[in-house]
Amino acid sequence: MSTHPPKSAPATSAHYALVPARTLTLETVAGRTGLHPELVRRFVALGLVDARRDAAGRLVFPLTAPATLARVERLRTGLCLNYASIGLVLDLLDRIARLEAALRRTGARSDQPPWT
């Protein structure tokens, strides 16, 4: 006779969204940004803005897409960058933001003010 309690099956958990994630349609994003839908599609193809396809195959965007597209347009018109350069600059800006957030969480102080 064993003195150990019987082993139970590993617990599994399921996660259900109480509210479906809100997304924006291509038309909504184009309307909010003033960009032509084809240009928005091109930005998706270039990886400058995140989008996914819904069950019907239409592009749907996160709520942050208009702000991202505004940033792309500011970089393009303000700095005269090409789209490949814009992708690199966006990656670098996101990396800087993550590093600054990590510094704030650790409480690290610098003599220099944040540049952003």
PDB file of N, CA, C and O in Angstrom, residues 7-80:
ATOM      1  N   LYS A   7      -1.997  10.695  -7.599  1.00  0.00           N
ATOM      2  CA  LYS A   7      -1.683  11.832  -8.466  1.00  0.00           C
ATOM      3  C   LYS A   7      -2.928  12.208  -9.256  1.00  0.00           C
ATOM      4  O   LYS A   7      -3.624  11.353  -9.770  1.00  0.00           O
ATOM      5  N   SER A   8      -3.162  13.507  -9.322  1.00  0.00           N
ATOM      6  CA  SER A   8      -4.310  13.977 -10.097  1.00  0.00           C
ATOM      7  C   SER A   8      -3.812  14.500 -11.440  1.00  0.00           C
ATOM      8  O   SER A   8      -2.636  14.797 -11.616  1.00  0.00           O
ATOM      9  N   ALA A   9      -4.716  14.624 -12.334  1.00  0.00           N
ATOM     10  CA  ALA A   9      -4.378  15.150 -13.656  1.00  0.00           C
ATOM     11  C   ALA A   9      -3.980  16.611 -13.518  1.00  0.00           C
ATOM     12  O   ALA A   9      -4.485  17.321 -12.647  1.00  0.00           O
ATOM     13  N   PRO A  10      -3.047  17.087 -14.353  1.00  0.00           N
ATOM     14  CA  PRO A  10      -2.658  18.497 -14.263  1.00  0.00           C
ATOM     15  C   PRO A  10      -3.857  19.397 -14.539  1.00  0.00           C
ATOM     16  O   PRO A  10      -4.704  19.108 -15.378  1.00  0.00           O
ATOM     17  N   ALA A  11      -3.911  20.454 -13.774  1.00  0.00           N
ATOM     18  CA  ALA A  11      -5.016  21.393 -13.925  1.00  0.00           C
ATOM     19  C   ALA A  11      -4.862  22.165 -15.233  1.00  0.00           C
ATOM     20  O   ALA A  11      -3.770  22.589 -15.588  1.00  0.00           O
ATOM     21  N   THR A  12      -5.922  22.279 -15.932  1.00  0.00           N
ATOM     22  CA  THR A  12      -5.912  23.078 -17.154  1.00  0.00           C
ATOM     23  C   THR A  12      -6.859  24.245 -16.947  1.00  0.00           C
ATOM     24  O   THR A  12      -7.815  24.156 -16.176  1.00  0.00           O
ATOM     25  N   SER A  13      -6.560  25.320 -17.583  1.00  0.00           N
ATOM     26  CA  SER A  13      -7.440  26.470 -17.461  1.00  0.00           C
ATOM     27  C   SER A  13      -7.756  27.003 -18.846  1.00  0.00           C
ATOM     28  O   SER A  13      -6.963  26.885 -19.766  1.00  0.00           O
ATOM     29  N   ALA A  14      -8.903  27.549 -18.950  1.00  0.00           N
ATOM     30  CA  ALA A  14      -9.330  28.167 -20.201  1.00  0.00           C
ATOM     31  C   ALA A  14      -9.549  29.644 -19.940  1.00  0.00           C
ATOM     32  O   ALA A  14     -10.023  30.037 -18.877  1.00  0.00           O
ATOM     33  N   HIS A  15      -9.173  30.450 -20.889  1.00  0.00           N
ATOM     34  CA  HIS A  15      -9.358  31.892 -20.777  1.00  0.00           C
ATOM     35  C   HIS A  15     -10.345  32.330 -21.854  1.00  0.00           C
ATOM     36  O   HIS A  15     -10.168  32.024 -23.017  1.00  0.00           O
ATOM     37  N   TYR A  16     -11.349  33.035 -21.418  1.00  0.00           N
ATOM     38  CA  TYR A  16     -12.353  33.520 -22.338  1.00  0.00           C
ATOM     39  C   TYR A  16     -12.419  35.036 -22.241  1.00  0.00           C
ATOM     40  O   TYR A  16     -12.450  35.593 -21.151  1.00  0.00           O
ATOM     41  N   ALA A  17     -12.427  35.665 -23.370  1.00  0.00           N
ATOM     42  CA  ALA A  17     -12.543  37.121 -23.373  1.00  0.00           C
ATOM     43  C   ALA A  17     -13.977  37.486 -23.025  1.00  0.00           C
ATOM     44  O   ALA A  17     -14.921  36.966 -23.622  1.00  0.00           O
ATOM     45  N   LEU A  18     -14.131  38.336 -22.035  1.00  0.00           N
ATOM     46  CA  LEU A  18     -15.471  38.764 -21.658  1.00  0.00           C
ATOM     47  C   LEU A  18     -16.034  39.738 -22.687  1.00  0.00           C
ATOM     48  O   LEU A  18     -17.224  39.789 -22.932  1.00  0.00           O
ATOM     49  N   VAL A  19     -15.128  40.518 -23.252  1.00  0.00           N
ATOM     50  CA  VAL A  19     -15.515  41.473 -24.275  1.00  0.00           C
ATOM     51  C   VAL A  19     -14.581  41.234 -25.451  1.00  0.00           C
ATOM     52  O   VAL A  19     -13.371  41.171 -25.272  1.00  0.00           O
ATOM     53  N   PRO A  20     -15.120  41.097 -26.636  1.00  0.00           N
ATOM     54  CA  PRO A  20     -14.226  40.879 -27.774  1.00  0.00           C
ATOM     55  C   PRO A  20     -13.294  42.074 -27.950  1.00  0.00           C
ATOM     56  O   PRO A  20     -13.661  43.207 -27.667  1.00  0.00           O
ATOM     57  N   ALA A  21     -12.075  41.765 -28.386  1.00  0.00           N
ATOM     58  CA  ALA A  21     -11.100  42.837 -28.604  1.00  0.00           C
ATOM     59  C   ALA A  21     -11.627  43.769 -29.687  1.00  0.00           C
ATOM     60  O   ALA A  21     -12.100  43.336 -30.729  1.00  0.00           O
ATOM     61  N   ARG A  22     -11.545  45.071 -29.415  1.00  0.00           N
ATOM     62  CA  ARG A  22     -12.018  46.049 -30.387  1.00  0.00           C
ATOM     63  C   ARG A  22     -10.971  46.232 -31.461  1.00  0.00           C
ATOM     64  O   ARG A  22      -9.782  46.307 -31.175  1.00  0.00           O
ATOM     65  N   THR A  23     -11.427  46.310 -32.662  1.00  0.00           N
ATOM     66  CA  THR A  23     -10.548  46.532 -33.802  1.00  0.00           C
ATOM     67  C   THR A  23     -11.189  47.572 -34.704  1.00  0.00           C
ATOM     68  O   THR A  23     -12.366  47.905 -34.564  1.00  0.00           O
ATOM     69  N   LEU A  24     -10.388  48.063 -35.620  1.00  0.00           N
ATOM     70  CA  LEU A  24     -10.854  49.044 -36.589  1.00  0.00           C
ATOM     71  C   LEU A  24     -10.787  48.446 -37.986  1.00  0.00           C
ATOM     72  O   LEU A  24      -9.878  47.684 -38.296  1.00  0.00           O
ATOM     73  N   THR A  25     -11.740  48.823 -38.815  1.00  0.00           N
ATOM     74  CA  THR A  25     -11.732  48.371 -40.198  1.00  0.00           C
ATOM     75  C   THR A  25     -10.773  49.231 -41.012  1.00  0.00           C
ATOM     76  O   THR A  25     -10.358  50.311 -40.592  1.00  0.00           O
ATOM     77  N   LEU A  26     -10.446  48.755 -42.190  1.00  0.00           N
ATOM     78  CA  LEU A  26      -9.586  49.510 -43.097  1.00  0.00           C
ATOM     79  C   LEU A  26     -10.207  50.868 -43.409  1.00  0.00           C
ATOM     80  O   LEU A  26      -9.522  51.896 -43.407  1.00  0.00           O
ATOM     81  N   GLU A  27     -11.497  50.900 -43.657  1.00  0.00           N
ATOM     82  CA  GLU A  27     -12.175  52.148 -43.988  1.00  0.00           C
ATOM     83  C   GLU A  27     -12.128  53.135 -42.826  1.00  0.00           C
ATOM     84  O   GLU A  27     -11.929  54.333 -43.023  1.00  0.00           O
ATOM     85  N   THR A  28     -12.293  52.633 -41.616  1.00  0.00           N
ATOM     86  CA  THR A  28     -12.236  53.499 -40.440  1.00  0.00           C
ATOM     87  C   THR A  28     -10.843  54.080 -40.265  1.00  0.00           C
ATOM     88  O   THR A  28     -10.683  55.281 -40.017  1.00  0.00           O
ATOM     89  N   VAL A  29      -9.824  53.239 -40.393  1.00  0.00           N
ATOM     90  CA  VAL A  29      -8.449  53.701 -40.244  1.00  0.00           C
ATOM     91  C   VAL A  29      -8.124  54.728 -41.329  1.00  0.00           C
ATOM     92  O   VAL A  29      -7.547  55.783 -41.042  1.00  0.00           O
ATOM     93  N   ALA A  30      -8.509  54.440 -42.557  1.00  0.00           N
ATOM     94  CA  ALA A  30      -8.245  55.379 -43.653  1.00  0.00           C
ATOM     95  C   ALA A  30      -8.968  56.702 -43.412  1.00  0.00           C
ATOM     96  O   ALA A  30      -8.404  57.776 -43.621  1.00  0.00           O
ATOM     97  N   GLY A  31     -10.200  56.644 -42.957  1.00  0.00           N
ATOM     98  CA  GLY A  31     -10.954  57.863 -42.684  1.00  0.00           C
ATOM     99  C   GLY A  31     -10.371  58.683 -41.552  1.00  0.00           C
ATOM    100  O   GLY A  31     -10.293  59.912 -41.632  1.00  0.00           O
ATOM    101  N   ARG A  32      -9.930  58.005 -40.493  1.00  0.00           N
ATOM    102  CA  ARG A  32      -9.367  58.730 -39.340  1.00  0.00           C
ATOM    103  C   ARG A  32      -8.010  59.352 -39.648  1.00  0.00           C
ATOM    104  O   ARG A  32      -7.639  60.351 -39.049  1.00  0.00           O
ATOM    105  N   THR A  33      -7.267  58.736 -40.557  1.00  0.00           N
ATOM    106  CA  THR A  33      -5.926  59.245 -40.854  1.00  0.00           C
ATOM    107  C   THR A  33      -5.880  60.129 -42.086  1.00  0.00           C
ATOM    108  O   THR A  33      -4.893  60.825 -42.305  1.00  0.00           O
ATOM    109  N   GLY A  34      -6.934  60.084 -42.895  1.00  0.00           N
ATOM    110  CA  GLY A  34      -6.932  60.853 -44.140  1.00  0.00           C
ATOM    111  C   GLY A  34      -6.085  60.220 -45.225  1.00  0.00           C
ATOM    112  O   GLY A  34      -5.782  60.863 -46.239  1.00  0.00           O
ATOM    113  N   LEU A  35      -5.709  58.969 -45.047  1.00  0.00           N
ATOM    114  CA  LEU A  35      -4.902  58.264 -46.039  1.00  0.00           C
ATOM    115  C   LEU A  35      -5.804  57.415 -46.929  1.00  0.00           C
ATOM    116  O   LEU A  35      -6.845  56.926 -46.489  1.00  0.00           O
ATOM    117  N   HIS A  36      -5.387  57.226 -48.160  1.00  0.00           N
ATOM    118  CA  HIS A  36      -6.127  56.359 -49.072  1.00  0.00           C
ATOM    119  C   HIS A  36      -6.006  54.915 -48.584  1.00  0.00           C
ATOM    120  O   HIS A  36      -4.934  54.499 -48.127  1.00  0.00           O
ATOM    121  N   PRO A  37      -7.080  54.129 -48.682  1.00  0.00           N
ATOM    122  CA  PRO A  37      -7.021  52.738 -48.221  1.00  0.00           C
ATOM    123  C   PRO A  37      -5.898  51.926 -48.883  1.00  0.00           C
ATOM    124  O   PRO A  37      -5.288  51.068 -48.235  1.00  0.00           O
ATOM    125  N   GLU A  38      -5.591  52.202 -50.140  1.00  0.00           N
ATOM    126  CA  GLU A  38      -4.501  51.472 -50.805  1.00  0.00           C
ATOM    127  C   GLU A  38      -3.156  51.790 -50.158  1.00  0.00           C
ATOM    128  O   GLU A  38      -2.289  50.925 -50.062  1.00  0.00           O
ATOM    129  N   LEU A  39      -2.967  53.032 -49.725  1.00  0.00           N
ATOM    130  CA  LEU A  39      -1.728  53.395 -49.052  1.00  0.00           C
ATOM    131  C   LEU A  39      -1.647  52.699 -47.700  1.00  0.00           C
ATOM    132  O   LEU A  39      -0.579  52.221 -47.300  1.00  0.00           O
ATOM    133  N   VAL A  40      -2.767  52.608 -47.003  1.00  0.00           N
ATOM    134  CA  VAL A  40      -2.787  51.883 -45.729  1.00  0.00           C
ATOM    135  C   VAL A  40      -2.437  50.415 -45.968  1.00  0.00           C
ATOM    136  O   VAL A  40      -1.639  49.824 -45.228  1.00  0.00           O
ATOM    137  N   ARG A  41      -2.978  49.819 -47.020  1.00  0.00           N
ATOM    138  CA  ARG A  41      -2.641  48.424 -47.366  1.00  0.00           C
ATOM    139  C   ARG A  41      -1.147  48.282 -47.645  1.00  0.00           C
ATOM    140  O   ARG A  41      -0.526  47.297 -47.247  1.00  0.00           O
ATOM    141  N   ARG A  42      -0.571  49.268 -48.332  1.00  0.00           N
ATOM    142  CA  ARG A  42       0.863  49.231 -48.631  1.00  0.00           C
ATOM    143  C   ARG A  42       1.670  49.283 -47.329  1.00  0.00           C
ATOM    144  O   ARG A  42       2.647  48.566 -47.177  1.00  0.00           O
ATOM    145  N   PHE A  43       1.232  50.123 -46.380  1.00  0.00           N
ATOM    146  CA  PHE A  43       1.931  50.205 -45.103  1.00  0.00           C
ATOM    147  C   PHE A  43       1.862  48.875 -44.352  1.00  0.00           C
ATOM    148  O   PHE A  43       2.818  48.486 -43.682  1.00  0.00           O
ATOM    149  N   VAL A  44       0.741  48.182 -44.465  1.00  0.00           N
ATOM    150  CA  VAL A  44       0.614  46.859 -43.847  1.00  0.00           C
ATOM    151  C   VAL A  44       1.590  45.897 -44.510  1.00  0.00           C
ATOM    152  O   VAL A  44       2.313  45.162 -43.831  1.00  0.00           O
ATOM    153  N   ALA A  45       1.644  45.907 -45.843  1.00  0.00           N
ATOM    154  CA  ALA A  45       2.541  45.010 -46.568  1.00  0.00           C
ATOM    155  C   ALA A  45       4.005  45.287 -46.231  1.00  0.00           C
ATOM    156  O   ALA A  45       4.824  44.363 -46.174  1.00  0.00           O
ATOM    157  N   LEU A  46       4.339  46.543 -45.975  1.00  0.00           N
ATOM    158  CA  LEU A  46       5.711  46.916 -45.622  1.00  0.00           C
ATOM    159  C   LEU A  46       6.027  46.667 -44.147  1.00  0.00           C
ATOM    160  O   LEU A  46       7.159  46.828 -43.714  1.00  0.00           O
ATOM    161  N   GLY A  47       5.003  46.316 -43.364  1.00  0.00           N
ATOM    162  CA  GLY A  47       5.207  46.038 -41.949  1.00  0.00           C
ATOM    163  C   GLY A  47       5.282  47.286 -41.092  1.00  0.00           C
ATOM    164  O   GLY A  47       5.768  47.239 -39.964  1.00  0.00           O
ATOM    165  N   LEU A  48       4.798  48.421 -41.600  1.00  0.00           N
ATOM    166  CA  LEU A  48       4.857  49.662 -40.846  1.00  0.00           C
ATOM    167  C   LEU A  48       3.701  49.809 -39.863  1.00  0.00           C
ATOM    168  O   LEU A  48       3.786  50.599 -38.919  1.00  0.00           O
ATOM    169  N   VAL A  49       2.627  49.079 -40.090  1.00  0.00           N
ATOM    170  CA  VAL A  49       1.480  49.104 -39.192  1.00  0.00           C
ATOM    171  C   VAL A  49       0.964  47.669 -39.066  1.00  0.00           C
ATOM    172  O   VAL A  49       0.988  46.900 -40.025  1.00  0.00           O
ATOM    173  N   ASP A  50       0.543  47.310 -37.861  1.00  0.00           N
ATOM    174  CA  ASP A  50       0.032  45.962 -37.605  1.00  0.00           C
ATOM    175  C   ASP A  50      -1.409  45.843 -38.064  1.00  0.00           C
ATOM    176  O   ASP A  50      -2.210  46.763 -37.891  1.00  0.00           O
ATOM    177  N   ALA A  51      -1.720  44.708 -38.636  1.00  0.00           N
ATOM    178  CA  ALA A  51      -3.090  44.374 -39.031  1.00  0.00           C
ATOM    179  C   ALA A  51      -3.182  42.861 -39.123  1.00  0.00           C
ATOM    180  O   ALA A  51      -2.168  42.171 -39.234  1.00  0.00           O
ATOM    181  N   ARG A  52      -4.383  42.376 -39.054  1.00  0.00           N
ATOM    182  CA  ARG A  52      -4.629  40.947 -39.254  1.00  0.00           C
ATOM    183  C   ARG A  52      -5.876  40.806 -40.104  1.00  0.00           C
ATOM    184  O   ARG A  52      -6.556  41.784 -40.393  1.00  0.00           O
ATOM    185  N   ARG A  53      -6.158  39.616 -40.493  1.00  0.00           N
ATOM    186  CA  ARG A  53      -7.355  39.343 -41.294  1.00  0.00           C
ATOM    187  C   ARG A  53      -8.431  38.755 -40.387  1.00  0.00           C
ATOM    188  O   ARG A  53      -8.156  37.919 -39.541  1.00  0.00           O
ATOM    189  N   ASP A  54      -9.665  39.203 -40.592  1.00  0.00           N
ATOM    190  CA  ASP A  54     -10.772  38.622 -39.835  1.00  0.00           C
ATOM    191  C   ASP A  54     -11.247  37.362 -40.543  1.00  0.00           C
ATOM    192  O   ASP A  54     -10.643  36.916 -41.529  1.00  0.00           O
ATOM    193  N   ALA A  55     -12.313  36.763 -40.051  1.00  0.00           N
ATOM    194  CA  ALA A  55     -12.810  35.510 -40.614  1.00  0.00           C
ATOM    195  C   ALA A  55     -13.226  35.656 -42.073  1.00  0.00           C
ATOM    196  O   ALA A  55     -13.151  34.707 -42.846  1.00  0.00           O
ATOM    197  N   ALA A  56     -13.629  36.866 -42.469  1.00  0.00           N
ATOM    198  CA  ALA A  56     -14.044  37.107 -43.849  1.00  0.00           C
ATOM    199  C   ALA A  56     -12.868  37.507 -44.743  1.00  0.00           C
ATOM    200  O   ALA A  56     -13.055  37.757 -45.925  1.00  0.00           O
ATOM    201  N   GLY A  57     -11.667  37.608 -44.165  1.00  0.00           N
ATOM    202  CA  GLY A  57     -10.498  37.959 -44.948  1.00  0.00           C
ATOM    203  C   GLY A  57     -10.227  39.453 -45.056  1.00  0.00           C
ATOM    204  O   GLY A  57      -9.317  39.870 -45.762  1.00  0.00           O
ATOM    205  N   ARG A  58     -11.005  40.259 -44.349  1.00  0.00           N
ATOM    206  CA  ARG A  58     -10.798  41.716 -44.375  1.00  0.00           C
ATOM    207  C   ARG A  58      -9.720  42.117 -43.373  1.00  0.00           C
ATOM    208  O   ARG A  58      -9.583  41.488 -42.325  1.00  0.00           O
ATOM    209  N   LEU A  59      -8.993  43.172 -43.690  1.00  0.00           N
ATOM    210  CA  LEU A  59      -7.997  43.693 -42.761  1.00  0.00           C
ATOM    211  C   LEU A  59      -8.683  44.346 -41.571  1.00  0.00           C
ATOM    212  O   LEU A  59      -9.637  45.109 -41.745  1.00  0.00           O
ATOM    213  N   VAL A  60      -8.207  44.033 -40.379  1.00  0.00           N
ATOM    214  CA  VAL A  60      -8.660  44.702 -39.165  1.00  0.00           C
ATOM    215  C   VAL A  60      -7.417  45.167 -38.410  1.00  0.00           C
ATOM    216  O   VAL A  60      -6.374  44.525 -38.439  1.00  0.00           O
ATOM    217  N   PHE A  61      -7.533  46.308 -37.749  1.00  0.00           N
ATOM    218  CA  PHE A  61      -6.402  46.982 -37.135  1.00  0.00           C
ATOM    219  C   PHE A  61      -6.629  47.159 -35.645  1.00  0.00           C
ATOM    220  O   PHE A  61      -7.763  47.318 -35.200  1.00  0.00           O
ATOM    221  N   PRO A  62      -5.541  47.202 -34.868  1.00  0.00           N
ATOM    222  CA  PRO A  62      -5.695  47.537 -33.453  1.00  0.00           C
ATOM    223  C   PRO A  62      -6.093  49.004 -33.306  1.00  0.00           C
ATOM    224  O   PRO A  62      -5.945  49.799 -34.241  1.00  0.00           O
ATOM    225  N   LEU A  63      -6.572  49.367 -32.138  1.00  0.00           N
ATOM    226  CA  LEU A  63      -7.009  50.744 -31.900  1.00  0.00           C
ATOM    227  C   LEU A  63      -5.867  51.745 -32.019  1.00  0.00           C
ATOM    228  O   LEU A  63      -6.098  52.937 -32.220  1.00  0.00           O
ATOM    229  N   THR A  64      -4.643  51.275 -31.929  1.00  0.00           N
ATOM    230  CA  THR A  64      -3.477  52.156 -32.008  1.00  0.00           C
ATOM    231  C   THR A  64      -3.042  52.451 -33.443  1.00  0.00           C
ATOM    232  O   THR A  64      -2.129  53.252 -33.650  1.00  0.00           O
ATOM    233  N   ALA A  65      -3.670  51.838 -34.424  1.00  0.00           N
ATOM    234  CA  ALA A  65      -3.240  51.983 -35.818  1.00  0.00           C
ATOM    235  C   ALA A  65      -3.249  53.438 -36.305  1.00  0.00           C
ATOM    236  O   ALA A  65      -2.291  53.859 -36.964  1.00  0.00           O
ATOM    237  N   PRO A  66      -4.288  54.239 -36.033  1.00  0.00           N
ATOM    238  CA  PRO A  66      -4.238  55.631 -36.515  1.00  0.00           C
ATOM    239  C   PRO A  66      -3.042  56.407 -35.961  1.00  0.00           C
ATOM    240  O   PRO A  66      -2.404  57.175 -36.691  1.00  0.00           O
ATOM    241  N   ALA A  67      -2.694  56.198 -34.705  1.00  0.00           N
ATOM    242  CA  ALA A  67      -1.538  56.887 -34.124  1.00  0.00           C
ATOM    243  C   ALA A  67      -0.247  56.417 -34.786  1.00  0.00           C
ATOM    244  O   ALA A  67       0.647  57.222 -35.067  1.00  0.00           O
ATOM    245  N   THR A  68      -0.157  55.123 -35.059  1.00  0.00           N
ATOM    246  CA  THR A  68       1.033  54.598 -35.735  1.00  0.00           C
ATOM    247  C   THR A  68       1.158  55.176 -37.131  1.00  0.00           C
ATOM    248  O   THR A  68       2.248  55.584 -37.556  1.00  0.00           O
ATOM    249  N   LEU A  69       0.053  55.245 -37.849  1.00  0.00           N
ATOM    250  CA  LEU A  69       0.090  55.799 -39.206  1.00  0.00           C
ATOM    251  C   LEU A  69       0.413  57.290 -39.196  1.00  0.00           C
ATOM    252  O   LEU A  69       1.117  57.781 -40.081  1.00  0.00           O
ATOM    253  N   ALA A  70      -0.058  58.009 -38.188  1.00  0.00           N
ATOM    254  CA  ALA A  70       0.287  59.425 -38.076  1.00  0.00           C
ATOM    255  C   ALA A  70       1.786  59.582 -37.840  1.00  0.00           C
ATOM    256  O   ALA A  70       2.424  60.470 -38.410  1.00  0.00           O
ATOM    257  N   ARG A  71       2.342  58.692 -37.054  1.00  0.00           N
ATOM    258  CA  ARG A  71       3.791  58.711 -36.811  1.00  0.00           C
ATOM    259  C   ARG A  71       4.558  58.430 -38.104  1.00  0.00           C
ATOM    260  O   ARG A  71       5.558  59.090 -38.395  1.00  0.00           O
ATOM    261  N   VAL A  72       4.095  57.467 -38.876  1.00  0.00           N
ATOM    262  CA  VAL A  72       4.725  57.145 -40.165  1.00  0.00           C
ATOM    263  C   VAL A  72       4.694  58.367 -41.077  1.00  0.00           C
ATOM    264  O   VAL A  72       5.706  58.727 -41.698  1.00  0.00           O
ATOM    265  N   GLU A  73       3.565  59.016 -41.159  1.00  0.00           N
ATOM    266  CA  GLU A  73       3.438  60.184 -42.029  1.00  0.00           C
ATOM    267  C   GLU A  73       4.305  61.349 -41.549  1.00  0.00           C
ATOM    268  O   GLU A  73       4.887  62.064 -42.358  1.00  0.00           O
ATOM    269  N   ARG A  74       4.406  61.532 -40.233  1.00  0.00           N
ATOM    270  CA  ARG A  74       5.289  62.589 -39.711  1.00  0.00           C
ATOM    271  C   ARG A  74       6.735  62.319 -40.071  1.00  0.00           C
ATOM    272  O   ARG A  74       7.476  63.233 -40.446  1.00  0.00           O
ATOM    273  N   LEU A  75       7.157  61.072 -39.960  1.00  0.00           N
ATOM    274  CA  LEU A  75       8.533  60.729 -40.322  1.00  0.00           C
ATOM    275  C   LEU A  75       8.776  60.908 -41.820  1.00  0.00           C
ATOM    276  O   LEU A  75       9.832  61.378 -42.236  1.00  0.00           O
ATOM    277  N   ARG A  76       7.787  60.542 -42.626  1.00  0.00           N
ATOM    278  CA  ARG A  76       7.945  60.638 -44.075  1.00  0.00           C
ATOM    279  C   ARG A  76       8.003  62.091 -44.523  1.00  0.00           C
ATOM    280  O   ARG A  76       8.887  62.488 -45.280  1.00  0.00           O
ATOM    281  N   THR A  77       7.084  62.903 -44.033  1.00  0.00           N
ATOM    282  CA  THR A  77       7.034  64.294 -44.499  1.00  0.00           C
ATOM    283  C   THR A  77       8.021  65.189 -43.752  1.00  0.00           C
ATOM    284  O   THR A  77       8.625  66.066 -44.350  1.00  0.00           O
ATOM    285  N   GLY A  78       8.192  64.958 -42.463  1.00  0.00           N
ATOM    286  CA  GLY A  78       9.055  65.824 -41.672  1.00  0.00           C
ATOM    287  C   GLY A  78      10.534  65.575 -41.885  1.00  0.00           C
ATOM    288  O   GLY A  78      11.332  66.510 -41.872  1.00  0.00           O
ATOM    289  N   LEU A  79      10.901  64.317 -42.072  1.00  0.00           N
ATOM    290  CA  LEU A  79      12.314  63.976 -42.230  1.00  0.00           C
ATOM    291  C   LEU A  79      12.642  63.476 -43.634  1.00  0.00           C
ATOM    292  O   LEU A  79      13.793  63.118 -43.895  1.00  0.00           O
ATOM    293  N   CYS A  80      11.646  63.428 -44.489  1.00  0.00           N
ATOM    294  CA  CYS A  80      11.840  62.961 -45.879  1.00  0.00           C
ATOM    295  C   CYS A  80      12.480  61.571 -45.930  1.00  0.00           C
ATOM    296  O   CYS A  80      13.378  61.311 -46.730  1.00  0.00           O
TER     297      CYS A  80
END
